[in-house]
Amino acid sequence: MKRVMKQLAFASAMLASTTSMALPYYESYQGYQAVSEGDAYNFGFDMWFANGSNVTTNSALSLTNDAVGAMGPWVSAVLTLGMRASDFSPERTRVTLTAWDEEGTGGPVTLGTVDWNGSWLNENQSFSFNFSQAQLDLFDNNGWGNIRVGAIAEFDGIINNFAITSVGLLVNTADGAAVPEPASIALLGLGLVGLGFARRRTQKA
């Protein structure tokens, strides 16, 4: 059902403009969530439609930008994490992606594991993950997905704790083919009507 809605909405968007343009779509969460060793938090993303009750977060971060309309083929996607740690001990963070199909099923795919170290001189860190083609297809084909950010437990006896301050997903879609202008569509409609009248007259004759 969601895929059918996507196709209808995408067709409407194409007809509403003269040319479908490549656009960056950005969705983000902001705030502060402390993460202790073994903890993990989820961040839901729906780049097609406005986020609903099934696309949320269980963290203290809030949705600050809700992307809508990334219905064309995805050509690239970048996940950016804002992290914070004020101690001198190493941190290890695992990031996974899960995309759900219309039946609500899907499996996790690891985007990456990051080893980093915050300090009182540089508490804030930023990390980016570029989606592979397989990851793009997984997310785009299924419609919505979830990013899971967690502190790996049993990290070589080191206390692994930090904070998540932002999670953002930037998506670029492909350029579409040129779409006729509204005036051209109107002329086409008049032409079809004319053909209809001509056919009726021929049948009567």
GROMACS .gro file of C-alpha atoms in nm, residues 6 34 50 54 59 72 78 92 99 111 115 123 137 140 142 155 169 184 186:
model
   19
    6LYS     CA    1   0.450   0.652  -0.334
   34ALA     CA    2   2.351   0.993   2.733
   50ALA     CA    3   0.578   1.290   0.702
   54ASN     CA    4   0.578   0.405   1.348
   59SER     CA    5   1.586   0.867   2.269
   72GLY     CA    6   1.259   0.936  -0.711
   78VAL     CA    7   2.477   1.034   0.393
   92ARG     CA    8   3.339   0.250   2.040
   99ALA     CA    9   1.460  -0.102   0.660
  111LEU     CA   10   2.673   0.079   0.851
  115ASP     CA   11   3.647   0.414   1.749
  123GLU     CA   12   3.410   1.720   2.346
  137ASP     CA   13   1.826   0.011  -0.249
  140ASP     CA   14   1.455   0.334  -0.084
  142ASN     CA   15   1.122  -0.052   0.143
  155PHE     CA   16   3.484  -0.293   2.512
  169LEU     CA   17   2.010   1.178   0.698
  184SER     CA   18   0.119   2.171  -2.320
  186ALA     CA   19  -0.397   2.149  -2.175
   0.00000   0.00000   0.00000
